[in-house]
Coordinates of C-alpha atoms and ligand atoms in Angstrom, one line a residue:
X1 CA 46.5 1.4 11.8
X2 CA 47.7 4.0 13.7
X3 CA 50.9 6.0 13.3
X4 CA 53.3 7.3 16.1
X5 CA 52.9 10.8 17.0
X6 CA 56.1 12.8 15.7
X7 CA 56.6 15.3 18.6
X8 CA 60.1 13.6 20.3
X9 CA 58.3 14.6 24.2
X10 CA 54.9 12.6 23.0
X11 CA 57.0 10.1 21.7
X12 CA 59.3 9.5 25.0
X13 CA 55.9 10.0 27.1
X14 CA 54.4 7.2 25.2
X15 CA 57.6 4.6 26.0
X16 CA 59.7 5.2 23.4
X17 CA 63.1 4.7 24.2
X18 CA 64.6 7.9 21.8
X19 CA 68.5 7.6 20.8
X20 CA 69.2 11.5 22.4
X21 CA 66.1 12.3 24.9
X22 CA 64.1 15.4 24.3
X23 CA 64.4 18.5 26.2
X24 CA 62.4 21.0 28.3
X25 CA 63.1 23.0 31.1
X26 CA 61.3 23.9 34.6
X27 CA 60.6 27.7 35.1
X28 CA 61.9 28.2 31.4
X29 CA 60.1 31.5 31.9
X30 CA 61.4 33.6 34.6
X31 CA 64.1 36.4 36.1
X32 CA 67.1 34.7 34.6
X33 CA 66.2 36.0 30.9
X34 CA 66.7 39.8 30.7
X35 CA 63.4 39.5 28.1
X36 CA 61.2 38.4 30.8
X37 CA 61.8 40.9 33.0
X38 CA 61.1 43.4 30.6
X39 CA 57.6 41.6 29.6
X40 CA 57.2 41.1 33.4
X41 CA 57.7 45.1 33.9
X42 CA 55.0 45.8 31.0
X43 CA 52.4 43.7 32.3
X44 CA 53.0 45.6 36.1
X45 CA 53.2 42.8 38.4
X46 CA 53.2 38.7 38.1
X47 CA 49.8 37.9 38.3
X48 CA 48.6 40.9 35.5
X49 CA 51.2 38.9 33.3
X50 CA 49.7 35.5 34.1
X51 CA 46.0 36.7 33.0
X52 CA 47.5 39.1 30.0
X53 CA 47.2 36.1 27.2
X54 CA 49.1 38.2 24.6
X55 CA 52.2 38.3 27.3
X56 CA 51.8 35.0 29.1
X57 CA 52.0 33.7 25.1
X58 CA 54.8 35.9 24.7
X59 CA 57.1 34.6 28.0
X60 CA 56.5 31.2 27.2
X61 CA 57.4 31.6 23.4
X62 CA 61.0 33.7 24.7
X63 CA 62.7 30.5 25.8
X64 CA 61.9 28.7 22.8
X65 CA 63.0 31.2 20.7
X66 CA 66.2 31.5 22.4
X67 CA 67.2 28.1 23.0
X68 CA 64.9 25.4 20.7
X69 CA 63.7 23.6 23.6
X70 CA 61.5 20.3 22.1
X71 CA 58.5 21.3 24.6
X72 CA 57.1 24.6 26.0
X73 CA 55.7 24.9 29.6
X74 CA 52.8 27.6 29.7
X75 CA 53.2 30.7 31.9
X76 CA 51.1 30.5 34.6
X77 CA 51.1 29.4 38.1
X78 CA 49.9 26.9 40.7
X79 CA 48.3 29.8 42.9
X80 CA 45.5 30.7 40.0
X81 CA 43.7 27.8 41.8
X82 CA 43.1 28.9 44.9
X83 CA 42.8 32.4 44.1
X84 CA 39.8 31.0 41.0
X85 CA 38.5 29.3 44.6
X86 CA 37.7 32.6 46.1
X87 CA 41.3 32.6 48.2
X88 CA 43.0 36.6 48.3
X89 CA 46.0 35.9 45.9
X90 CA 49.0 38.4 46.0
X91 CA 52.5 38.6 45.3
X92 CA 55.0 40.7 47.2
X93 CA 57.8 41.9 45.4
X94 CA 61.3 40.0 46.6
X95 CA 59.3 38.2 49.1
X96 CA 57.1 35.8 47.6
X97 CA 53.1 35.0 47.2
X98 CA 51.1 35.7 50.2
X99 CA 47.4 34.5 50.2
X100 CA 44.4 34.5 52.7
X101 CA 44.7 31.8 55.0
X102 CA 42.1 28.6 55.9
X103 CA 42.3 27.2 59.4
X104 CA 38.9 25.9 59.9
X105 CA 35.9 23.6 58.2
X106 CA 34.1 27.1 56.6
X107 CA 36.9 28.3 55.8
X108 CA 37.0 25.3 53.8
X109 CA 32.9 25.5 53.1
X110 CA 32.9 29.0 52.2
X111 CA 35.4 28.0 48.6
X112 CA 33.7 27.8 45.4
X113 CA 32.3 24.7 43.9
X114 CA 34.8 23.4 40.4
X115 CA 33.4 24.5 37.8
X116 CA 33.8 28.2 38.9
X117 CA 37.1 27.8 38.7
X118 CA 36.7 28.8 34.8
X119 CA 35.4 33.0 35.5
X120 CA 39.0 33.2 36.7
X121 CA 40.8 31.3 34.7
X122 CA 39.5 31.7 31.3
X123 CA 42.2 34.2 30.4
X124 CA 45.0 30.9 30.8
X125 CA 42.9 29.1 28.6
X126 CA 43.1 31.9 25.8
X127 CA 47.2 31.3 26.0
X128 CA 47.1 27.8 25.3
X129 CA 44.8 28.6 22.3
X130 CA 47.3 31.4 21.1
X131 CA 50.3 29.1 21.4
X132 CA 48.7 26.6 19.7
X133 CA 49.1 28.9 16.7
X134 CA 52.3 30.4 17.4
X135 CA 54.9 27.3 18.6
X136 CA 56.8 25.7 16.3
X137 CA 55.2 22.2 14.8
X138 CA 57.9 20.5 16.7
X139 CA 57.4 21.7 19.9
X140 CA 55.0 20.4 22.2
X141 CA 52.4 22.5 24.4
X142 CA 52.8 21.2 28.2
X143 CA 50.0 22.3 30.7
X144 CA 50.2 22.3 34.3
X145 CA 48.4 22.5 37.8
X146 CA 49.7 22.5 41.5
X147 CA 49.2 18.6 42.9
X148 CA 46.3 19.6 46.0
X149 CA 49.1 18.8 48.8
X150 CA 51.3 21.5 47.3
X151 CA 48.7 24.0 47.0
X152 CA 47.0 23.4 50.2
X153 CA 50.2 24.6 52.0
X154 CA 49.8 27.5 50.3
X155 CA 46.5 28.1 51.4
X156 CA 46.7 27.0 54.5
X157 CA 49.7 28.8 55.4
X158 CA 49.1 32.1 53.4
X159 CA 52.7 31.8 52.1
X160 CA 55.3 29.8 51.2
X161 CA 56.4 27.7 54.4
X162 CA 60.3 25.7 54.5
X163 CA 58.4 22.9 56.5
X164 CA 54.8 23.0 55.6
X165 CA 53.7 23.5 59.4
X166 CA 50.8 25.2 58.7
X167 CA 49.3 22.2 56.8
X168 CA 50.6 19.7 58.8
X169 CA 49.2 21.3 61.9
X170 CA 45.6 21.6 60.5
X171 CA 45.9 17.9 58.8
X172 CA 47.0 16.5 62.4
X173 CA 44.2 18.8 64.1
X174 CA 41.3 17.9 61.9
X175 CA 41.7 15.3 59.2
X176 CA 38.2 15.5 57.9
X177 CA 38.2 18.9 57.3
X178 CA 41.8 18.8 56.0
X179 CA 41.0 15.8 53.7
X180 CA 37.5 18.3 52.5
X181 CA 40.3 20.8 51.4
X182 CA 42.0 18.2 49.0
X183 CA 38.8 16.8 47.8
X184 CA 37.8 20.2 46.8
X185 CA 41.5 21.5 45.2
X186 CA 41.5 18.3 43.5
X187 CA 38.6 18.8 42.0
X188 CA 38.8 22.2 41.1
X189 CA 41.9 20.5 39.4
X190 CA 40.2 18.3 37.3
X191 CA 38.0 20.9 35.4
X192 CA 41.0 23.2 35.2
X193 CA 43.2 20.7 33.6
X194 CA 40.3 19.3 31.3
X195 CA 39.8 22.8 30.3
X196 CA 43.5 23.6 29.6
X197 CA 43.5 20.2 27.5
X198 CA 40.7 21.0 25.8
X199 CA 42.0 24.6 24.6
X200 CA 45.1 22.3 23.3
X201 CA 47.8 21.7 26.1
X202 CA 49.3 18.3 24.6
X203 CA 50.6 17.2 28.1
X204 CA 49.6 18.1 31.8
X205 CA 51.8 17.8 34.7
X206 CA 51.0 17.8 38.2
X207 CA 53.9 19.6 40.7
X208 CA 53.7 18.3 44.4
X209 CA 56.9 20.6 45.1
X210 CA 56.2 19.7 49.1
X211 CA 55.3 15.9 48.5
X212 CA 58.6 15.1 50.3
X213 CA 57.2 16.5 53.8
X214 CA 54.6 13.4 53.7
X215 CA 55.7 10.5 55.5
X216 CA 53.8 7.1 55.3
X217 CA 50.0 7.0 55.3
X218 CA 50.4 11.0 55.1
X219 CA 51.7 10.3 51.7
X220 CA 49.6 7.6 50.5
X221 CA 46.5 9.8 51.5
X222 CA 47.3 13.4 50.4
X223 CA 50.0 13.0 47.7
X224 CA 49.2 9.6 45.7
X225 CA 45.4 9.2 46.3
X226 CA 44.5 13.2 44.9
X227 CA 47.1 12.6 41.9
X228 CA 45.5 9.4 41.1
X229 CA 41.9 10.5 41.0
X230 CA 43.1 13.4 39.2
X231 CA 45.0 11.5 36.6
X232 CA 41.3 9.1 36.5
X233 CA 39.2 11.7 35.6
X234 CA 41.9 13.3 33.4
X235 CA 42.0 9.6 31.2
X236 CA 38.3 9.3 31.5
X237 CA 38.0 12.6 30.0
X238 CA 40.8 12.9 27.2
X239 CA 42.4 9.4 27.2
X240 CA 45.2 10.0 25.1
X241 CA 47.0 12.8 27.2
X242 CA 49.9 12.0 29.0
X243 CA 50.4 13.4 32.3
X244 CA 53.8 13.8 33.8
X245 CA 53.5 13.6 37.8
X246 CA 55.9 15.6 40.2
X247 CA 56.6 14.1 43.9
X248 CA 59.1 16.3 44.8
X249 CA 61.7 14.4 47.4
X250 CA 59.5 11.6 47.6
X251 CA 62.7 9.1 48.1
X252 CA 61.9 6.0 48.0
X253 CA 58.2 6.8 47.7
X254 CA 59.0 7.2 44.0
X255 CA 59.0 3.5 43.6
X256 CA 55.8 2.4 41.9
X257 CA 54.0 5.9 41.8
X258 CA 53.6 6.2 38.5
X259 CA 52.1 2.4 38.2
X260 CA 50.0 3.4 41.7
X261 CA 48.7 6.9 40.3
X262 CA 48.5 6.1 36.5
X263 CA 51.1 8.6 35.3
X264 CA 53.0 8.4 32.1
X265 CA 56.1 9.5 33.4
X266 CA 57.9 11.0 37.1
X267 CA 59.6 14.2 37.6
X268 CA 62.7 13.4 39.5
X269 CA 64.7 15.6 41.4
X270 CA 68.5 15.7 42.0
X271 CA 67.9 14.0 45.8
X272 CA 67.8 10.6 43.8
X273 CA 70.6 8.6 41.9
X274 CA 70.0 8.3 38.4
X275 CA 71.1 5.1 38.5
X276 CA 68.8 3.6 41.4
X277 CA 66.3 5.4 39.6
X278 CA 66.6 3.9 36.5
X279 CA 66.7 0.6 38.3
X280 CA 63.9 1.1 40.4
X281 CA 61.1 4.1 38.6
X282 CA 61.8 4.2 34.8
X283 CA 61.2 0.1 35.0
X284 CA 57.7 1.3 34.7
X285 CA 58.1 4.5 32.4
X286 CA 59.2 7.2 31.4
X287 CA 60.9 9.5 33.8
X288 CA 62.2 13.6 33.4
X289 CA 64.3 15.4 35.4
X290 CA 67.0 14.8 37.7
X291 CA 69.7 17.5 37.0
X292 CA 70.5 20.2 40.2
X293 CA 69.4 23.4 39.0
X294 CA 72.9 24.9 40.6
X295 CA 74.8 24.0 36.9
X296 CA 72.7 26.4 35.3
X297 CA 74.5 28.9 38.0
X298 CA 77.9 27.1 37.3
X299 CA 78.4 25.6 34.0
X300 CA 81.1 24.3 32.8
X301 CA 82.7 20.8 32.3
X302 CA 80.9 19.5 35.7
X303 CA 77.5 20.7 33.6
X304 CA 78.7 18.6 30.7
X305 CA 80.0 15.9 32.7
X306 CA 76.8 15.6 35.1
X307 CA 74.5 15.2 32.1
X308 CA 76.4 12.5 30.5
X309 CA 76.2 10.9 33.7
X310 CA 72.6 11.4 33.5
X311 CA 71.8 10.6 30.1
X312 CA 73.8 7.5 30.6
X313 CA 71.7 6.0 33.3
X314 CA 68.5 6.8 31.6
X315 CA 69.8 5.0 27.9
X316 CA 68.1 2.3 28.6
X317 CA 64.8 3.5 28.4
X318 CA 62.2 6.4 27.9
X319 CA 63.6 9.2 29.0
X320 CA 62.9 13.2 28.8
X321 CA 65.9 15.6 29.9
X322 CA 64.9 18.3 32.6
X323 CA 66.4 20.4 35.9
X324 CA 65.1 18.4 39.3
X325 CA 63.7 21.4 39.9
X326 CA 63.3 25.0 38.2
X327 CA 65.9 27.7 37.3
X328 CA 67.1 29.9 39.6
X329 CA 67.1 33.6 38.9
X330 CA 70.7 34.0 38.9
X331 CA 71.2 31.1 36.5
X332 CA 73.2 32.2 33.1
X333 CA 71.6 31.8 30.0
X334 CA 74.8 30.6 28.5
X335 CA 74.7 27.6 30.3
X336 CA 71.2 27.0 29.4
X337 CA 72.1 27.2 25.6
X338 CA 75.6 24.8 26.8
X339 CA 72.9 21.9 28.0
X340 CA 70.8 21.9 24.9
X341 CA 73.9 21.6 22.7
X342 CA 75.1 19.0 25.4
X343 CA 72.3 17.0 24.7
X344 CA 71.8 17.0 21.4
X345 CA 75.7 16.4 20.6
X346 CA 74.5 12.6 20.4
X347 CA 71.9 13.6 17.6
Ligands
LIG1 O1 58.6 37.1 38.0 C1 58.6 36.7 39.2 O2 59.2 37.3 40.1 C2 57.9 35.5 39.6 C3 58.6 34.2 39.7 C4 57.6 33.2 39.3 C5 57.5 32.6 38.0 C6 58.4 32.8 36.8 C7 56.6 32.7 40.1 C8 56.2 33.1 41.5 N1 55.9 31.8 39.3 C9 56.4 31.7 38.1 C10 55.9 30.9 36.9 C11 55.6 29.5 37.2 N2 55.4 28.9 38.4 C12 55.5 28.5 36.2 C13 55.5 28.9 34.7 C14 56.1 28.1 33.7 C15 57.6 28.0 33.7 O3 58.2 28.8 32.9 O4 58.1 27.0 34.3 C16 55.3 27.3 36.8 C17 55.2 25.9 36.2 C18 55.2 27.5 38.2 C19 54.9 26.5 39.2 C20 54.9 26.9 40.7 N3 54.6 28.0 41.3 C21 55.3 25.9 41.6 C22 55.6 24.5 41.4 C23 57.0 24.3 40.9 C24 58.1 24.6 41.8 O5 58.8 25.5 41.5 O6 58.2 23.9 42.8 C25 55.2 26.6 42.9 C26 55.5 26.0 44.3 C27 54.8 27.9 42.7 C28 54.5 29.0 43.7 C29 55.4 30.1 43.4 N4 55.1 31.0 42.4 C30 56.1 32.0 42.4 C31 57.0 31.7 43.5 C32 58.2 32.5 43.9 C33 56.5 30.5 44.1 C34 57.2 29.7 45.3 C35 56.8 30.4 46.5 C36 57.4 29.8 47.8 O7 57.2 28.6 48.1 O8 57.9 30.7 48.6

């Protein structure tokens, strides 16, 4: 006999339709909390904060503190990977993340094989193990990785791109070597997420954040195929974890992704109806998400009224309260603390 687990996001994540879903929030950690900018100013610059596991543990555990959310997203970021790959990583202040760039096959060739991902990486793993220890019992650990799309427009383009040209221009010019890129991301993936599980993340997700540029067999090849081998070798692995998959602006593309890749529940963002969505992608599980960032800007009784709206259409079935996509940096904390109390009112 086996006995459900008690964490509310494990329980949603495994199907349970919950009579208030849990909570968590995207980009918990960042420039909207006066306390992470201070942490963020100790450690020097963004990426000594990401490898620093005493402060990475400590950003991640502000937010919780603050505002009780029921699961905790580790600091860290999606462009670890290709730096751990052998990419130049560097973030400009008020501009962004600027990397080396890869146009050609060696550019692709010359990256390091998987399992050297870990040299870099091993500091992220050390945070998971320290909050592990230092999160409430209630709270659950969630893990992450870039999807390889997303982060091969960031290495392919050596910054952040509004139409993923860059990519798109070196997928339509060589596919082979394009499709070599994936393969290798997503595998580099696989050991970094295994390892991240292992130290004790309860829950991986996967962010595409540019899956929306893909159109057609675009999308079936470099968004859905990499998630699901990624989520495969994940269950192979560890086949309890749930993994939550992020398609950002996938449309209708949303339909049957998490049956097609194997994911325990879809990140929506605000592009889709909540109620088309709950017609047409929580009929096969759980699903997060869905509310614009901007209310956390605004507030408000269109806050409160756009998350009953929300919560409504999602009643029907497992369901885990989130942004559509993270917080902005001139969000107000008040209006964080006004969406938990929002959604627990029903409690
Ligand atoms: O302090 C700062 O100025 C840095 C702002 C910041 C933060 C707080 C960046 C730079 N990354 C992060 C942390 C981060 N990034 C987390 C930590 C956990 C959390 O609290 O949520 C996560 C999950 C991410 C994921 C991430 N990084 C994504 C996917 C999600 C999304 O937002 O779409 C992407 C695309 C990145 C790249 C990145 N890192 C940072 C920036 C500004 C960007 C976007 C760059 C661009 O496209 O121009």
């Amino acid at each position: 006999m086996t006995t459900a687990p008690a964490k509310t996001i494990l329980r949603a994540l495994a199907g349970e339709t919950l009579p208030t879903p849990p909570i968590w929030m995207m980009r918990q950690a960042g420039r909207y909390l006066p306390e992470y900018r201070a942490k963020r100013a100790e450690a020097g610059d963004f990426l000594s904060l990401c490898y620093n596991p005493d402060l990475a543990a400590e950003v991640t555990l502000q937010p919780i503190r603050r505002f009780g959310f029921d699961g905790a997203i580790l600091f860290a970021d999606i462009l670890l990977v290709p730096q751990a790959l052998g990419s130049d990583v560097w973030f400009v202040t008020g501009e962004g993340p600027r990397l080396s760039t890869i146009t050609s096959p060696a550019g692709v060739a010359a990256l390091k094989p998987a399992d050297a991902v870990h040299d870099t990486l091993s500091p992220i793993y050390e945070t998971i193990r320290i909050l592990r220890r230092e999160l409430p019992e209630q709270t659950t650990l969630i893990g992450f990785a870039g999807a390889p799309w997303t982060v091969a427009t960031y290495m392919v383009a050596g910054r952040g791109t509004p139409d993923q040209g860059p990519a798109h221009a070196f997928k339509d010019a060589d596919r082979a070597a394009f499709t070599a890129l994936i393969d290798r991301i997503g595998d580099a993936t696989i050991e970094y997420l295994s390892a991240q599980i292992e130290a004790g993340a309860e829950v991986v997700k996967l962010f595409d954040s540019w899956a929306g540029s893909l159109k057609g067999q675009d999308f079936d090849d470099f968004a859905l195929a990499p998630t699901a081998k990624i989520i495969a070798a994940l269950k192979a692995r560890h086949p309890a974890i749930p993994i939550i998959a992020f398609p950002r602006e996938a449309g209708p593309r949303y339909v049957g992704f998490a049956r097609a890749t194997g994911a325990d529940c879809v990140a929506l963002d605000q592009s889709v109806d909540a109620g088309w969505a709950a017609a047409n992608v929580q009929r096969d599980g759980c699903v997060q998400g869905n509310l614009a960032p901007q209310h956390m800007v605004t507030g408000g009784q269109a806050l409160v009224d756009e998350m009953r709206r929300i919560v409504a259409a999602f009643s029907g079935g497992p369901h885990i309260f989130n942004l559509g996509h993270g917080i902005t940096p001139d969000a107000n904390p008040d209006n964080v603390a006004l969406m938990v109390e929002t959604v627990r009112a029903g409690r």
